Amino acid sequence: MPFNNLVAVCLTYVIVLFSVAFVAERRAQRRRLRFLRSPVIYTLSLSIYCTAWTFYGAVGYAARSGLEFLTIYLGPTLIFVGWWWVLRKLVRIGRTHRVTSIADLISSRYGKSNTLGVIVTLMSVAAATPYIALQLQSVTLSFGVFAAGTPEGWALPDQGATALWIAGGLAIFTILFGTRNLDANERHHGVVTAIALEAVVKLVALVAVGVFVVWGLGGGPIDMLSRIDASKIAEWDLHPGRFAGLTFVSAAAILTLPRMFQVLVVENVDERHLATASWAFPAYLMLMSLFVVPIAVMGLERMPEGANPDLFVLTLPLSEGQGKLALLAFLGGFSSATSMVIVAAIALATMVSNHIVTPLWLALRREGPRAQGDVRGLVLASRRVSIIAVLAMGYAYYRMSGGSEALAAIGLIAFVGAAQVLPALIGGIFWRGATHVGAAAGLVIGFALWAYTLFLPSVGDAGLIPQIVLDHGLFGFEWLRPHALFGIAGLDPLLHALFWSLLFNTLAFLVFSMLSFPGPMERLQGVAFVNIYDQSPAARSWVQGGAEAEDLLSMSQRILGAEPAQHFFQAQAAGQGKAGFLPDTTPDFLARLERKLAGSVGASTAHAMIAQLTGGTSVSMQDLIAVAGETAEAKEYTARLEAKSEELARVARALREANDKLQDLSVQKDSFLSQISHELRTPMTSIRAFSEILMEPDLPDSMRAQYAEIIHEEARRLTRLLDDLLDLSVLENRRAQLNVSVANLHDLINRAVQSASSTQPERAFRIERDFPTEHMPIFTDADRLVQVMINLISNARKYCDAEKAVLRIEVKRRGKRVQIDFIDNGAGIPKKSQKLIFEKFARLTDQSRAGSAGLGLAICREIMTNLGGTIDYVPGQGGAAFRISLPLRRSDQRAPSDQPSESAALSR
């Protein structure tokens, strides 16, 4: 097939993947997730285990080593069929604790130790590097098969340049669809759907080549079996130790490879999907392995001596003139490689940003979590840079290793490296006595031995280990030779590295865990992980702290985004019986907030950020003993007691707040009676006094006109007050006549700004607006809406105490509703006053400054209710912030009593 046609097909295939990922992302944004959350998609996403190694390398493995290739499939099958309960426990832990990666799980289990997170991250990156190099090598080799007919101008300088272009393209795709959301616990529906499509492509491709080989070249199953029996594969000798070791390491890879953990745990949306995957995924592996031996036998029989057996899947169809079948096989191998690289890059980038970049930023900022700055932008940028760095490391390994190793050998190196996490992982979820000291010791020792005995020697002639060390051992000690550690020679290098690394890893883990004592947080996490099915999602890990809810909200907004953070705080406040205010910083609230933040920055970083704001008031040993019951009766009694206690506390808090509000309202009422008497008496007194003067018969005409004007102004003042009271009464009784018409929201805001400019015109006051976002049609009572906006803008001009006052007007469309925020840069409204500002006759300043009877915001609230909308005060925005929300069309409005508050005021 012409090489230029191959390039065109590849580009078309990539465009299809982009389209599928884009459509899936759009469906997810519109909450149309039924198909995206199906067990079929979940099971197909697990096929990233079948990389270029299993697509190309399994055939080459069978040609070189006989049936030993079956260990690649046997290990995962044993896990899904026999150990699915381990998978279920991992998924339950991941969903309960919002785990974002395998490093996050290890870090969270062992007292939320970021040190462990860093160790696992570095180990995972190192272990994944040869595997990414394997994928680049396989795609590069497959390109080389078609490169014989490369026209001038299309040819690349060498295979290294081809690998570089492939790595760059994969980096772009991964960045576009793998870093769209900060919350790593949110599912990457676009990527997962694209991977599911690739799973189908590679299965169809391999089965198609197998059918062609068996029936097209081999004469059918009977003749094919005869050919197999006559081939050298039939002479394969079983080595039980190696076979068992490879089966074990393949099984461990399912649990510990970062990409497998990503799709198995993080991307899981329903624990019940494991029931389908427990039989469907082994069936998928069976189909992928079904034609491996026939293809290998036919390749050895028909291909010339010295042909690369890793490429029989491609070269056999090409040699028989089946260009289209070869192209399908090429796309299958391309799918196998790209899906693995994409998910691995996402998983590793998440680990790097959560456990290295963000903690470093937190440590270097003196203000800590209170520091101003866009944490979301920092984390997203670090993930994108990490994706590029991970792929660059894979490309560098490919170049240094020479790209000449068999694909299976490279894959097994990565498997053994990933398996070093296994003791800490399994011990952590089944043994409460495991400690972070033991986990760290085991990980470091196992990783060092793997690197010394297997990883570094595999680089070849790159010079990472001098030849003298390989031949005579470190420092000249023969018993420290990488391939003959402790003088034991003759073992297979892979088994040698696997045995010594996991042996010392496990021993160090056990010994150091028994010699060390876990801290309070570590003990609490140990109980939560080991007894995950018995634990409440709201298990306490904090005591009542001194953190201010406003500080926590400010920090959360910079990580989660303003709207998600506000919605979370709103929901938590409602759960505490404080709808409309900021929640109390109770231990349960802090635990929920920590889990929410953990989905974006990891468990250890989230814990550290909250601990800094609360003054480190995490759980103490006394609290641990108090909340951890050892018997079922104690647990049940404690649960009932805590539930009753919380309910009583909630009722008492509600009564206390209601009493405080009634007292404040009583003061407001007394103030109102005094104020309204004053407001009525003053003009009436003036009118009476000047009326008596006008009755004088000898009063000059000029004075008579002057006094008449005073009487007129006082009468108008009295009329305005009565009109406000009447207007408020009409609005409260829902008897207001609304003149609904279509208007441009931008024009309404312009009217309000111009009308409010007469308020203290001598004062410097800047208004910031985003005009493009304001242009939208809205069906409402324009005059009433403008009245509300005039009041808010006038209040900002009067009360903003900043030296250079600035008011931001932000418009956002939320589905069928519009949200308009008015945010100034002043000191804001005190917490104690936030719950009274919408009450009648409430004034936060003296009368001379207010210049009114305090009815403005009360009227605004009633107007918005009549318009089917809401008006709220939103704290934590750096100044006084008011938000009005209303439907874009009159038909979307509902009765005021049924209208939910889209953004309830969050005030304490």
CSV table of N, CA and C in Angstrom, one decimal, residues 400-401 459-465:
chain,number,residue,atom,x,y,z
A,400,MET,N,17.5,5.7,23.7
A,400,MET,CA,18.7,5.2,24.4
A,400,MET,C,18.8,3.6,24.3
A,401,SER,N,17.7,3.0,24.3
A,401,SER,CA,17.7,1.5,24.2
A,401,SER,C,18.0,1.0,22.8
A,459,VAL,N,18.8,-0.6,29.5
A,459,VAL,CA,19.0,0.5,28.6
A,459,VAL,C,20.1,0.2,27.6
A,460,GLY,N,20.9,-0.8,27.8
A,460,GLY,CA,21.9,-1.2,26.9
A,460,GLY,C,23.2,-0.4,26.9
A,461,ASP,N,23.6,0.2,25.8
A,461,ASP,CA,24.9,0.8,25.7
A,461,ASP,C,24.8,2.3,26.1
A,462,ALA,N,23.7,2.7,26.7
A,462,ALA,CA,23.6,4.2,27.1
A,462,ALA,C,24.6,4.6,28.2
A,463,GLY,N,25.2,3.6,28.9
A,463,GLY,CA,26.2,4.0,29.9
A,463,GLY,C,25.6,4.3,31.2
A,464,LEU,N,24.3,4.0,31.5
A,464,LEU,CA,23.8,4.3,32.8
A,464,LEU,C,24.4,3.4,33.9
A,465,ILE,N,24.8,2.2,33.5
A,465,ILE,CA,25.6,1.3,34.4
A,465,ILE,C,26.9,0.9,33.7
